[in-house]
Short mmCIF file of C-alpha atoms and ligand atoms in Angstrom, two decimals:
data_model
loop_
_atom_site.label_atom_id
_atom_site.label_comp_id
_atom_site.label_asym_id
_atom_site.label_seq_id
_atom_site.Cartn_x
_atom_site.Cartn_y
_atom_site.Cartn_z
CA UNK A 991 22.78 38.47 -30.32
CA UNK A 992 21.13 37.26 -27.09
CA UNK A 993 20.67 33.49 -26.92
CA UNK A 994 16.99 32.48 -27.15
CA UNK A 995 15.69 31.27 -23.77
CA UNK A 996 15.05 27.56 -23.95
CA UNK A 997 11.49 26.46 -23.30
CA UNK A 998 11.46 24.33 -20.17
CA UNK A 999 9.99 20.86 -19.82
CA UNK A 1000 7.61 20.22 -16.94
CA UNK A 1001 8.01 16.88 -15.16
CA UNK A 1002 4.93 16.19 -13.11
CA UNK A 1003 5.75 13.89 -10.16
CA UNK A 1004 2.87 11.89 -8.73
CA UNK A 1005 3.24 8.42 -7.21
CA UNK A 1006 6.82 8.24 -8.49
CA UNK A 1007 8.73 10.31 -5.94
CA UNK A 1008 12.18 9.21 -7.09
CA UNK A 1009 14.98 10.04 -9.50
CA UNK A 1010 15.94 6.40 -10.07
CA UNK A 1011 14.15 4.48 -12.84
CA UNK A 1012 11.96 7.46 -13.59
CA UNK A 1013 11.10 7.34 -17.27
CA UNK A 1014 9.47 10.77 -17.46
CA UNK A 1015 12.43 12.46 -15.81
CA UNK A 1016 14.86 10.47 -17.91
CA UNK A 1017 13.14 11.61 -21.09
CA UNK A 1018 13.08 15.23 -19.91
CA UNK A 1019 16.82 15.13 -19.27
CA UNK A 1020 17.43 13.49 -22.63
CA UNK A 1021 15.70 16.45 -24.33
CA UNK A 1022 18.52 18.61 -22.94
CA UNK A 1023 16.14 21.40 -21.93
CA UNK A 1024 15.65 23.03 -18.52
CA UNK A 1025 13.45 20.84 -16.33
CA UNK A 1026 10.80 22.10 -13.92
CA UNK A 1027 9.93 19.28 -11.48
CA UNK A 1028 6.52 19.79 -9.91
CA UNK A 1029 4.17 18.05 -7.50
CA UNK A 1030 0.49 19.01 -7.54
CA UNK A 1031 -1.68 18.51 -4.51
CA UNK A 1032 -4.94 17.69 -6.21
CA UNK A 1033 -8.45 17.85 -4.75
CA UNK A 1034 -10.01 14.77 -3.19
CA UNK A 1035 -11.75 13.52 -6.32
CA UNK A 1036 -8.43 12.74 -7.98
CA UNK A 1037 -6.08 9.81 -7.58
CA UNK A 1038 -3.49 12.11 -6.00
CA UNK A 1039 -5.96 13.89 -3.76
CA UNK A 1040 -5.63 14.04 0.00
CA UNK A 1041 -4.32 10.72 1.16
CA UNK A 1042 -5.14 8.96 4.41
CA UNK A 1043 -3.67 10.64 7.49
CA UNK A 1044 -0.79 8.16 7.93
CA UNK A 1045 0.22 8.35 4.29
CA UNK A 1046 0.00 12.15 4.39
CA UNK A 1047 2.72 11.98 7.08
CA UNK A 1048 4.78 9.86 4.70
CA UNK A 1049 4.12 12.18 1.76
CA UNK A 1050 5.43 15.18 3.70
CA UNK A 1051 8.76 13.49 4.36
CA UNK A 1052 8.91 11.99 0.90
CA UNK A 1053 8.45 15.36 -0.81
CA UNK A 1054 11.21 16.79 1.39
CA UNK A 1055 13.49 13.89 0.45
CA UNK A 1056 12.78 14.33 -3.26
CA UNK A 1057 13.47 18.04 -3.02
CA UNK A 1058 16.81 17.30 -1.30
CA UNK A 1059 17.78 14.89 -4.10
CA UNK A 1060 16.87 17.47 -6.73
CA UNK A 1061 18.83 20.16 -4.93
CA UNK A 1062 21.98 18.09 -5.36
CA UNK A 1063 21.48 18.84 -9.07
CA UNK A 1064 20.84 22.56 -8.34
CA UNK A 1065 17.20 21.83 -9.12
CA UNK A 1066 14.20 21.74 -6.79
CA UNK A 1067 10.64 20.52 -6.42
CA UNK A 1068 7.93 23.11 -7.10
CA UNK A 1069 4.81 22.51 -5.00
CA UNK A 1070 1.45 23.58 -6.35
CA UNK A 1071 -2.10 22.79 -5.42
CA UNK A 1072 -5.46 22.77 -7.19
CA UNK A 1073 -7.16 21.08 -10.07
CA UNK A 1074 -4.28 19.61 -12.09
CA UNK A 1075 -5.42 20.93 -15.47
CA UNK A 1076 -5.81 24.49 -14.15
CA UNK A 1077 -2.45 24.31 -12.39
CA UNK A 1078 -0.73 23.06 -15.53
CA UNK A 1079 -2.39 25.70 -17.69
CA UNK A 1080 -1.20 28.49 -15.41
CA UNK A 1081 2.30 27.04 -15.21
CA UNK A 1082 2.60 26.59 -18.97
CA UNK A 1083 1.51 30.18 -19.42
CA UNK A 1084 3.96 31.58 -16.90
CA UNK A 1085 6.99 29.49 -17.95
CA UNK A 1086 6.44 29.07 -21.69
CA UNK A 1087 6.83 25.28 -21.35
CA UNK A 1088 5.83 23.34 -24.42
CA UNK A 1089 6.14 19.84 -23.00
CA UNK A 1090 4.68 18.10 -19.94
CA UNK A 1091 5.86 14.61 -19.02
CA UNK A 1092 4.63 12.20 -16.35
CA UNK A 1093 4.60 8.56 -15.37
CA UNK A 1094 1.25 6.82 -15.62
CA UNK A 1095 -0.97 6.06 -12.64
CA UNK A 1096 -3.56 3.30 -12.72
CA UNK A 1097 -6.25 4.25 -10.22
CA UNK A 1098 -9.52 4.99 -12.05
CA UNK A 1099 -9.93 8.67 -10.99
CA UNK A 1100 -6.28 9.30 -11.86
CA UNK A 1101 -6.66 7.70 -15.29
CA UNK A 1102 -9.74 9.80 -16.06
CA UNK A 1103 -7.98 13.04 -15.08
CA UNK A 1104 -4.81 12.21 -17.04
CA UNK A 1105 -6.75 11.29 -20.17
CA UNK A 1106 -8.57 14.60 -20.10
CA UNK A 1107 -5.39 16.58 -19.41
CA UNK A 1108 -3.54 14.90 -22.25
CA UNK A 1109 -6.37 15.68 -24.63
CA UNK A 1110 -6.64 19.32 -23.49
CA UNK A 1111 -2.89 19.98 -23.62
CA UNK A 1112 -2.53 18.45 -27.05
CA UNK A 1113 -5.44 20.56 -28.27
CA UNK A 1114 -3.38 23.58 -27.23
CA UNK A 1115 -0.29 22.26 -29.01
CA UNK A 1116 1.49 21.39 -25.76
CA UNK A 1117 3.17 18.04 -25.96
CA UNK A 1118 1.93 15.71 -23.18
CA UNK A 1119 3.59 12.35 -22.87
CA UNK A 1120 3.17 9.61 -20.27
CA UNK A 1121 5.45 6.70 -19.40
CA UNK A 1122 5.25 3.34 -17.66
CA UNK A 1123 7.02 2.68 -14.35
CA UNK A 1124 4.58 2.12 -11.52
CA UNK A 1125 4.05 -1.50 -12.52
CA UNK A 1126 6.11 -4.26 -14.12
CA UNK A 1127 3.57 -4.71 -16.90
CA UNK A 1128 0.81 -2.52 -18.27
CA UNK A 1129 -2.50 -3.89 -16.91
CA UNK A 1130 -4.18 -3.33 -20.26
CA UNK A 1131 -1.74 -5.68 -22.02
CA UNK A 1132 -1.95 -8.92 -19.98
CA UNK A 1133 -5.07 -10.78 -21.13
CA UNK A 1134 -6.30 -14.36 -21.15
CA UNK A 1135 -6.33 -16.36 -24.40
CA UNK A 1136 -9.95 -15.25 -24.80
CA UNK A 1137 -8.85 -11.61 -24.64
CA UNK A 1138 -10.49 -11.01 -21.25
CA UNK A 1139 -8.86 -9.78 -18.02
CA UNK A 1140 -7.55 -12.37 -15.56
CA UNK A 1141 -9.78 -13.15 -12.60
CA UNK A 1142 -7.60 -15.84 -11.04
CA UNK A 1143 -4.12 -15.19 -9.70
CA UNK A 1144 -2.27 -18.38 -10.73
CA UNK A 1145 -2.87 -18.07 -14.50
CA UNK A 1146 -2.15 -14.34 -14.15
CA UNK A 1147 1.21 -15.15 -12.56
CA UNK A 1148 1.97 -17.68 -15.31
CA UNK A 1149 1.14 -15.10 -17.96
CA UNK A 1150 3.28 -12.51 -16.21
CA UNK A 1151 6.16 -14.94 -15.94
CA UNK A 1152 5.68 -16.01 -19.55
CA UNK A 1153 5.60 -12.47 -20.90
CA UNK A 1154 9.34 -12.17 -20.42
CA UNK A 1155 11.57 -10.38 -17.95
CA UNK A 1156 10.46 -6.87 -17.00
CA UNK A 1157 12.64 -4.14 -18.51
CA UNK A 1158 15.87 -3.23 -16.73
CA UNK A 1159 15.49 -0.10 -14.58
CA UNK A 1160 16.97 3.19 -15.71
CA UNK A 1161 19.70 4.83 -13.64
CA UNK A 1162 19.02 8.22 -12.03
CA UNK A 1163 20.02 11.08 -14.36
CA UNK A 1164 23.55 12.42 -13.91
CA UNK A 1165 22.52 15.95 -14.75
CA UNK A 1166 19.19 17.77 -14.52
CA UNK A 1167 19.24 21.14 -16.29
CA UNK A 1168 17.43 23.87 -14.41
CA UNK A 1169 15.48 26.90 -15.67
CA UNK A 1170 16.72 30.48 -15.49
CA UNK A 1171 13.58 31.53 -13.64
CA UNK A 1172 11.78 29.33 -11.15
CA UNK A 1173 8.00 29.47 -10.78
CA UNK A 1174 6.70 30.28 -7.31
CA UNK A 1175 6.34 27.21 -5.07
CA UNK A 1176 3.92 26.81 -2.19
CA UNK A 1177 5.47 25.92 1.14
CA UNK A 1178 5.23 22.31 2.26
CA UNK A 1179 4.41 23.40 5.81
CA UNK A 1180 1.32 25.22 4.51
CA UNK A 1181 -0.08 21.88 3.32
CA UNK A 1182 -0.31 20.71 6.95
CA UNK A 1183 0.32 17.07 6.13
CA UNK A 1184 1.79 16.28 9.54
CA UNK A 1185 -0.40 15.63 12.57
CA UNK A 1186 -0.06 18.35 15.19
CA UNK A 1187 -2.05 17.91 18.38
CA UNK A 1188 -1.96 15.13 19.27
CA UNK A 1189 1.02 13.93 17.26
CA UNK A 1190 -0.17 10.35 16.83
CA UNK A 1191 2.68 9.67 14.39
CA UNK A 1192 5.36 10.25 17.01
CA UNK A 1193 6.50 6.60 16.92
CA UNK A 1194 6.52 6.24 13.13
CA UNK A 1195 10.19 7.10 12.87
CA UNK A 1196 11.04 4.17 15.16
CA UNK A 1197 10.59 2.06 12.02
CA UNK A 1198 10.37 4.34 9.01
CA UNK A 1199 12.60 6.67 7.03
CA UNK A 1200 10.65 7.88 4.00
CA UNK A 1201 12.47 8.72 0.78
CA UNK A 1202 14.21 7.12 -2.14
CA UNK A 1203 17.62 6.70 -0.50
CA UNK A 1204 16.11 4.80 2.42
CA UNK A 1205 14.10 2.63 0.02
CA UNK A 1206 17.17 1.65 -2.00
CA UNK A 1207 19.10 0.90 1.18
CA UNK A 1208 16.25 -1.22 2.50
CA UNK A 1209 16.13 -3.17 -0.75
CA UNK A 1210 19.87 -3.88 -0.56
CA UNK A 1211 19.59 -5.02 3.09
CA UNK A 1212 16.66 -7.27 2.30
CA UNK A 1213 18.41 -8.93 -0.64
CA UNK A 1214 21.61 -9.41 1.39
CA UNK A 1215 20.11 -10.54 4.69
CA UNK A 1216 16.50 -11.67 4.44
CA UNK A 1217 15.61 -12.87 0.96
CA UNK A 1218 17.20 -16.17 1.86
CA UNK A 1219 14.62 -17.74 4.19
CA UNK A 1220 11.84 -15.39 3.04
CA UNK A 1221 9.33 -18.11 2.22
CA UNK A 1222 9.65 -19.81 5.63
CA UNK A 1223 9.85 -16.71 7.82
CA UNK A 1224 7.49 -14.25 6.13
CA UNK A 1225 4.43 -15.39 8.09
CA UNK A 1226 5.83 -14.66 11.55
CA UNK A 1227 4.97 -11.15 12.66
CA UNK A 1228 7.57 -10.83 15.43
CA UNK A 1229 10.39 -11.41 12.92
CA UNK A 1230 11.44 -8.78 10.39
CA UNK A 1231 11.56 -11.24 7.52
CA UNK A 1232 9.95 -9.32 4.68
CA UNK A 1233 11.22 -6.40 2.61
CA UNK A 1234 9.17 -3.63 4.33
CA UNK A 1235 9.15 -1.88 0.96
CA UNK A 1236 5.38 -1.44 0.59
CA UNK A 1237 5.14 2.22 1.77
CA UNK A 1238 8.05 3.13 -0.49
CA UNK A 1239 6.30 1.40 -3.40
CA UNK A 1240 2.99 3.05 -2.57
CA UNK A 1241 4.37 6.53 -3.26
CA UNK A 1242 6.78 5.33 -5.91
CA UNK A 1243 10.02 6.03 -4.07
CA UNK A 1244 11.24 2.81 -5.60
CA UNK A 1245 10.06 1.10 -8.76
CA UNK A 1246 8.99 -2.54 -8.98
CA UNK A 1247 11.44 -2.91 -11.87
CA UNK A 1248 14.29 -1.86 -9.56
CA UNK A 1249 13.17 -4.43 -6.98
CA UNK A 1250 12.82 -7.18 -9.56
CA UNK A 1251 16.23 -6.31 -10.96
CA UNK A 1252 17.82 -6.69 -7.51
CA UNK A 1253 16.63 -10.30 -7.45
CA UNK A 1254 18.38 -11.19 -10.72
CA UNK A 1255 21.50 -13.32 -10.74
CA UNK A 1256 21.12 -14.56 -7.15
CA UNK A 1257 20.55 -18.23 -7.90
CA UNK A 1258 23.91 -19.23 -6.36
CA UNK A 1259 23.06 -17.98 -2.88
CA UNK A 1260 19.26 -17.74 -2.72
CA UNK A 1261 17.03 -20.76 -3.18
CA UNK A 1262 14.61 -20.70 -6.11
CA UNK A 1263 11.78 -21.18 -3.58
CA UNK A 1264 12.60 -17.94 -1.76
CA UNK A 1265 13.24 -16.03 -4.95
CA UNK A 1266 10.08 -17.12 -6.72
CA UNK A 1267 7.96 -16.62 -3.64
CA UNK A 1268 9.13 -13.04 -3.29
CA UNK A 1269 8.56 -12.33 -6.97
CA UNK A 1270 5.10 -13.84 -6.66
CA UNK A 1271 4.29 -11.31 -3.94
CA UNK A 1272 5.32 -8.50 -6.25
CA UNK A 1273 3.04 -10.14 -8.80
CA UNK A 1274 0.15 -9.98 -6.29
CA UNK A 1275 0.59 -6.22 -6.35
CA UNK A 1276 0.39 -6.36 -10.16
CA UNK A 1277 -2.70 -8.57 -9.95
CA UNK A 1278 -4.42 -6.10 -7.61
CA UNK A 1279 -3.79 -3.31 -10.13
CA UNK A 1280 -4.98 -5.56 -12.92
CA UNK A 1281 -8.25 -6.06 -11.00
CA UNK A 1282 -8.63 -2.36 -10.22
CA UNK A 1283 -7.92 -1.39 -13.81
CA UNK A 1284 -10.53 -3.74 -15.20
CA UNK A 1285 -13.03 -3.35 -12.33
CA UNK A 1286 -12.79 0.31 -11.26
CA UNK A 1287 -15.49 -0.18 -8.60
CA UNK A 1288 -13.19 -2.54 -6.67
CA UNK A 1289 -12.67 -0.18 -3.67
CA UNK A 1290 -16.38 0.14 -2.95
CA UNK A 1291 -18.43 -2.57 -4.72
CA UNK A 1292 -18.44 -6.33 -4.19
CA UNK A 1293 -16.68 -8.02 -7.09
CA UNK A 1294 -19.06 -10.89 -6.52
CA UNK A 1295 -22.44 -9.15 -6.34
CA UNK A 1296 -23.94 -12.07 -4.45
CA UNK A 1297 -22.44 -10.33 -1.40
CA UNK A 1298 -24.71 -7.32 -2.00
CA UNK A 1299 -27.36 -9.23 -0.06
CA UNK A 1300 -25.11 -10.05 2.91
CA UNK A 1301 -26.56 -8.94 6.23
CA UNK A 1302 -23.82 -6.91 7.88
CA UNK A 1303 -24.24 -6.02 11.54
CA UNK A 1304 -22.10 -2.85 11.72
CA UNK A 1305 -22.15 -2.61 15.52
CA UNK A 1306 -20.43 0.68 16.41
CA UNK A 1307 -19.08 -0.46 19.79
CA UNK A 1308 -17.55 -3.53 18.13
CA UNK A 1309 -16.01 -1.46 15.35
CA UNK A 1310 -14.50 0.97 17.87
CA UNK A 1311 -13.08 -1.90 19.94
CA UNK A 1312 -11.51 -3.33 16.78
CA UNK A 1313 -9.93 -0.01 15.75
CA UNK A 1314 -8.49 0.54 19.23
CA UNK A 1315 -7.14 -2.99 19.69
CA UNK A 1316 -9.53 -3.83 22.52
CA UNK A 1317 -11.36 -6.93 21.24
CA UNK A 1318 -9.99 -9.29 23.91
CA UNK A 1319 -8.21 -11.42 21.26
CA UNK A 1320 -4.49 -10.62 21.65
CA UNK A 1321 -3.32 -11.29 18.08
CA UNK A 1322 -6.09 -9.05 16.71
CA UNK A 1323 -5.40 -6.34 19.26
CA UNK A 1324 -1.63 -6.46 18.73
CA UNK A 1325 -2.16 -6.00 14.98
CA UNK A 1326 -4.50 -3.05 15.42
CA UNK A 1327 -2.10 -1.42 17.87
CA UNK A 1328 0.87 -1.99 15.58
CA UNK A 1329 -1.17 -0.20 12.91
CA UNK A 1330 -1.80 2.74 15.23
CA UNK A 1331 1.74 2.94 16.54
CA UNK A 1332 3.74 2.38 13.36
CA UNK A 1333 1.24 2.88 10.53
CA UNK A 1334 1.80 -0.69 9.35
CA UNK A 1335 0.63 -4.22 10.08
CA UNK A 1336 2.23 -7.52 9.21
CA UNK A 1337 0.54 -9.25 6.26
CA UNK A 1338 -0.48 -12.37 8.23
CA UNK A 1339 -2.03 -10.18 10.92
CA UNK A 1340 -3.85 -8.07 8.30
CA UNK A 1341 -5.58 -11.28 7.24
CA UNK A 1342 -6.41 -12.20 10.85
CA UNK A 1343 -7.74 -8.75 11.82
CA UNK A 1344 -9.64 -8.52 8.52
CA UNK A 1345 -11.24 -11.92 9.03
CA UNK A 1346 -12.15 -10.97 12.59
CA UNK A 1347 -13.85 -7.73 11.51
CA UNK A 1348 -15.78 -9.29 8.66
CA UNK A 1349 -16.61 -12.71 10.02
CA UNK A 1350 -16.54 -12.56 13.83
CA UNK A 1351 -18.04 -9.08 14.03
CA UNK A 1352 -19.90 -9.21 10.71
CA UNK A 1353 -18.89 -5.66 9.87
CA UNK A 1354 -18.83 -4.64 6.21
CA UNK A 1355 -15.34 -5.03 4.68
CA UNK A 1356 -15.63 -1.48 3.28
CA UNK A 1357 -15.37 -0.06 6.82
CA UNK A 1358 -12.16 -2.01 7.35
CA UNK A 1359 -10.81 -0.92 3.99
CA UNK A 1360 -11.49 2.71 4.89
CA UNK A 1361 -9.87 2.41 8.31
CA UNK A 1362 -6.76 0.81 6.79
CA UNK A 1363 -6.70 3.49 4.08
CA UNK A 1364 -6.52 6.16 6.73
CA UNK A 1365 -4.03 4.48 9.06
CA UNK A 1366 -1.60 2.55 6.83
CA UNK A 1367 1.52 4.27 5.54
CA UNK A 1368 1.44 1.83 2.60
CA UNK A 1369 -2.25 2.44 1.77
CA UNK A 1370 -2.71 1.59 -1.86
CA UNK A 1371 -5.99 1.83 -3.78
CA UNK A 1372 -5.47 -1.50 -5.54
CA UNK A 1373 -3.78 -3.66 -2.89
CA UNK A 1374 -5.99 -2.50 -0.03
CA UNK A 1375 -9.28 -2.98 -1.85
CA UNK A 1376 -8.34 -6.28 -3.52
CA UNK A 1377 -7.03 -7.75 -0.26
CA UNK A 1378 -10.08 -6.71 1.75
CA UNK A 1379 -12.29 -8.33 -0.87
CA UNK A 1380 -10.01 -11.36 -0.79
CA UNK A 1381 -10.49 -11.71 2.98
CA UNK A 1382 -14.25 -11.09 2.70
CA UNK A 1383 -14.66 -13.74 0.04
CA UNK A 1384 -16.38 -11.21 -2.21
CA UNK A 1385 -13.36 -10.62 -4.44
CA UNK A 1386 -11.83 -12.20 -7.53
CA UNK A 1387 -10.01 -15.45 -6.68
CA UNK A 1388 -10.84 -14.73 -3.03
CA UNK A 1389 -10.39 -16.84 0.06
CA UNK A 1390 -13.74 -18.63 0.50
CA UNK A 1391 -16.00 -16.98 3.08
CA UNK A 1392 -16.23 -20.18 5.11
CA UNK A 1393 -12.47 -20.01 5.75
CA UNK A 1394 -12.78 -18.22 9.07
CA UNK A 1395 -9.57 -17.63 10.98
CA UNK A 1396 -9.58 -18.72 14.60
CA UNK A 1397 -7.68 -15.84 16.26
CA UNK A 1398 -6.37 -18.05 19.07
CA UNK A 1399 -5.01 -20.80 16.80
CA UNK A 1400 -3.58 -18.26 14.36
CA UNK A 1401 -1.82 -16.51 17.23
CA UNK A 1402 -0.42 -19.77 18.60
CA UNK A 1403 0.78 -20.85 15.17
CA UNK A 1404 2.36 -17.63 13.96
CA UNK A 1405 3.39 -15.99 17.22
CA UNK A 1406 4.20 -19.10 19.27
CA UNK A 1407 6.15 -17.40 22.05
CA UNK A 1408 3.86 -14.34 22.05
CA UNK A 1409 6.70 -11.93 21.25
CA UNK A 1410 4.53 -9.92 18.86
CA UNK A 1411 1.66 -9.68 21.34
CA UNK A 1412 4.02 -8.69 24.16
CA UNK A 1413 5.55 -5.95 22.01
CA UNK A 1414 2.26 -4.24 21.21
CA UNK A 1415 0.14 -5.10 24.28
CA UNK A 1416 2.36 -4.24 27.24
CA UNK A 1417 -0.41 -5.08 29.71
CA UNK A 1418 -0.08 -8.75 28.65
CA UNK A 1419 3.73 -8.76 28.62
CA UNK A 1420 4.11 -10.86 31.76
CA UNK A 1421 1.48 -13.46 30.90
CA UNK A 1422 2.55 -17.12 30.71
CA UNK A 1423 3.14 -18.11 27.05
CA UNK A 1424 0.57 -20.89 27.39
CA UNK A 1425 -2.17 -18.28 27.74
CA UNK A 1426 -0.73 -15.37 25.78
CA UNK A 1427 -3.25 -15.89 22.95
CA UNK A 1428 -6.18 -16.77 25.23
CA UNK A 1429 -5.95 -14.84 28.49
CA UNK A 1430 -9.66 -15.54 29.01
CA UNK A 1431 -8.78 -19.23 29.66
CA UNK A 1432 -6.02 -18.46 32.17
CA UNK A 1433 -6.58 -19.46 35.81
CA UNK A 1434 -7.04 -16.57 38.23
CA UNK A 1435 -3.63 -17.17 39.84
CA UNK A 1436 -1.86 -16.96 36.46
CA UNK A 1437 -3.61 -13.69 35.63
CA UNK A 1438 -2.85 -12.28 39.04
CA UNK A 1439 0.83 -13.17 38.73
CA UNK A 1440 0.95 -11.32 35.41
CA UNK A 1441 -0.83 -8.29 36.89
CA UNK A 1442 -3.88 -8.71 34.66
CA UNK A 1443 -7.46 -8.02 35.67
CA UNK A 1444 -9.65 -9.20 32.79
CA UNK A 1445 -12.32 -6.69 31.93
CA UNK A 1446 -10.21 -3.98 33.54
CA UNK A 1447 -6.53 -3.93 32.51
CA UNK A 1448 -7.31 -5.99 29.38
CA UNK A 1449 -10.78 -6.67 27.90
CA UNK A 1450 -12.71 -9.90 27.94
CA UNK A 1451 -13.49 -11.11 24.37
CA UNK A 1452 -16.17 -8.90 22.82
CA UNK A 1453 -17.63 -11.95 21.04
CA UNK A 1454 -17.33 -15.68 21.54
CA UNK A 1455 -15.42 -16.91 18.48
CA UNK A 1456 -17.26 -20.24 18.11
CA UNK A 1457 -20.70 -18.60 18.32
CA UNK A 1458 -19.61 -15.76 16.02
CA UNK A 1459 -18.36 -18.28 13.50
CA UNK A 1460 -21.72 -20.08 13.41
CA UNK A 1461 -23.55 -16.78 13.05
CA UNK A 1462 -21.34 -15.74 10.11
CA UNK A 1463 -21.75 -19.08 8.34
CA UNK A 1464 -25.51 -18.85 8.70
CA UNK A 1465 -25.50 -15.38 7.13
CA UNK A 1466 -23.25 -16.64 4.34
CA UNK A 1467 -25.48 -19.64 3.65
CA UNK A 1468 -28.37 -17.24 3.17
CA UNK A 1469 -26.65 -15.60 0.18
CA UNK A 1470 -24.58 -18.56 -1.06
CA UNK A 1471 -27.13 -20.00 -3.39
CA UNK A 1472 -28.52 -16.68 -4.61
CA UNK A 1473 -28.23 -16.19 -8.36
P1 LIG B 1022 6.95 -8.31 1.17
O1 LIG B 1022 6.53 -9.62 1.72
O2 LIG B 1022 8.37 -7.97 1.25
O3 LIG B 1022 6.46 -8.30 -0.35
C1 LIG B 1022 7.07 -7.44 -1.34
C2 LIG B 1022 6.00 -6.58 -1.98
O4 LIG B 1022 5.03 -7.40 -2.62
C3 LIG B 1022 5.23 -5.72 -1.00
O5 LIG B 1022 5.93 -4.55 -0.65
C4 LIG B 1022 3.96 -5.45 -1.78
O6 LIG B 1022 4.13 -4.41 -2.72
C5 LIG B 1022 3.76 -6.75 -2.54
N1 LIG B 1022 2.81 -7.61 -1.82
C6 LIG B 1022 3.08 -8.52 -0.86
N2 LIG B 1022 1.94 -9.13 -0.47
C7 LIG B 1022 0.94 -8.57 -1.19
C8 LIG B 1022 -0.46 -8.77 -1.23
N3 LIG B 1022 -1.09 -9.66 -0.48
N4 LIG B 1022 -1.18 -8.01 -2.08
C9 LIG B 1022 -0.60 -7.08 -2.87
N5 LIG B 1022 0.74 -6.86 -2.88
C10 LIG B 1022 1.49 -7.60 -2.04
N6 LIG B 1022 -0.39 -3.86 0.63
C11 LIG B 1022 -0.14 -2.59 0.26
O7 LIG B 1022 0.92 -2.32 -0.32
N7 LIG B 1022 -1.05 -1.60 0.51
C12 LIG B 1022 -2.24 -1.84 1.15
O8 LIG B 1022 -3.02 -0.92 1.34
C13 LIG B 1022 -2.50 -3.17 1.58
N8 LIG B 1022 -3.64 -3.46 2.25
C14 LIG B 1022 -3.88 -4.76 2.65
C15 LIG B 1022 -5.07 -5.07 3.32
C16 LIG B 1022 -5.34 -6.37 3.75
C17 LIG B 1022 -6.63 -6.68 4.45
C18 LIG B 1022 -4.39 -7.38 3.51
C19 LIG B 1022 -4.65 -8.80 3.94
C20 LIG B 1022 -3.21 -7.10 2.83
C21 LIG B 1022 -2.93 -5.80 2.38
N9 LIG B 1022 -1.74 -5.48 1.70
C22 LIG B 1022 -1.53 -4.18 1.29
C23 LIG B 1022 -0.80 -6.53 1.27
C24 LIG B 1022 0.36 -6.85 2.21
O9 LIG B 1022 -0.10 -6.99 3.54
C25 LIG B 1022 1.48 -5.81 2.18
O10 LIG B 1022 1.82 -5.51 0.85
C26 LIG B 1022 2.73 -6.36 2.89
O11 LIG B 1022 2.43 -6.62 4.24
C27 LIG B 1022 3.84 -5.36 2.78
O12 LIG B 1022 4.97 -5.78 3.50
P2 LIG B 1022 6.36 -5.96 2.75
O13 LIG B 1022 6.64 -4.78 1.90
O14 LIG B 1022 7.36 -6.29 3.79
O15 LIG B 1022 6.03 -7.19 1.83
#
């Protein structure tokens, strides 16, 4: 008698493009049935909809990498596009699958879609099960003593620390059973995720290798070479002192549990200061998701609605100068050009460029958030929005508005020899270190020697910082005492 064909299990990959510590995949393999791994390119309204242009570049390479890993198991990634529920319906019909598994996402549109899909599939007697994995702790579970969400980071961190060690990560499956018949996959090239003409991402691979293998390697290098000294060095943009894991985390090529696990048992060679500081940064990511989960409007509405009355200027020429790294303030311009060239910006410089946009130029933080979303390879709905609101002063536990970064002093403090500026602004490369963060103060002879003509080869400042600061504080005072 012919053996009955086993009903396959669908594993729906989303922002978890990895085999390691993947709870949905692990469960599918444990069921011992053929597994159909899929990725759905959803329409814009969903959490997995078209990403910003830089992250789309990353997604292309990440999907290729995941497919390669699956092929080692004689499996593969099936690419489909459309409304996720319709895609799943059609796939269930054509394959006879009775189970769909996925790891949870926590962006509000994604949650809404998943809830509906789960309900619909269960109504049709298809088992739909979701798993944790994108975060260390479920954002719905950590609450204050009063049962409300946390609004302040420090007590959130204490609660996170006090809630026990995150679970140990799961190893990648040894065997992934494959179906006898594969459903038709779309071609990755047809999704046109890569820029063509011009190819503005041509320098991305100077610094990035997307994919799970590269992420795990980077984690190991960081723990071996850079975790020690992390707290002291992490603020200096010319030094590679941080983990550089954020784009891998953003698309789930590595899990936070895997990262946390790599920092266990190191107390003999890494100081508690470095270790705790690094874990606290991972906890900031958790906090951002906690905020997004409990305040779904975070990416577009002021957390503190007093800021609704703030008088933004939104000068187009200023915004364009900021995006192109032509403000006349070298540390700001270097950051914006790093973003354009490599799809990333150092955390300290994100704070400086953000402060400059919001406070010196008085441009709405939402325009900065949107620009970062389109140009960062690590763009993340929670971390981007929460950090922009933090810089603006409109967010939960935010930096106060009156804390206005002076771009010259910040540059001199965190890029003292100007190495970062010289790397990203070649036209300033020969400038004397004394003036590298304030070329506008340099004597004519110094500029001439460095081959700089201010207003021609490099711009004069588009605003005077001291005057801009006063203007911003005045605007802030106007809303400060509002109810
Ligand atoms: P490490 O210093 O090695 O830290 C390890 C991990 O901790 C990071 O990969 C990241 O997941 C997390 N982390 C560190 N700092 C923060 C932080 N301030 N907030 C939340 N998580 C943090 N991070 C993003 O991942 N995506 C974004 O879209 C994003 N937008 C930002 C926008 C602004 C205006 C600012 C000020 C910060 C933003 N950040 C964002 C946070 C931070 O700049 C990056 O996470 C960090 O630079 C990533 O480098 P790393 O992986 O080497 O970090």
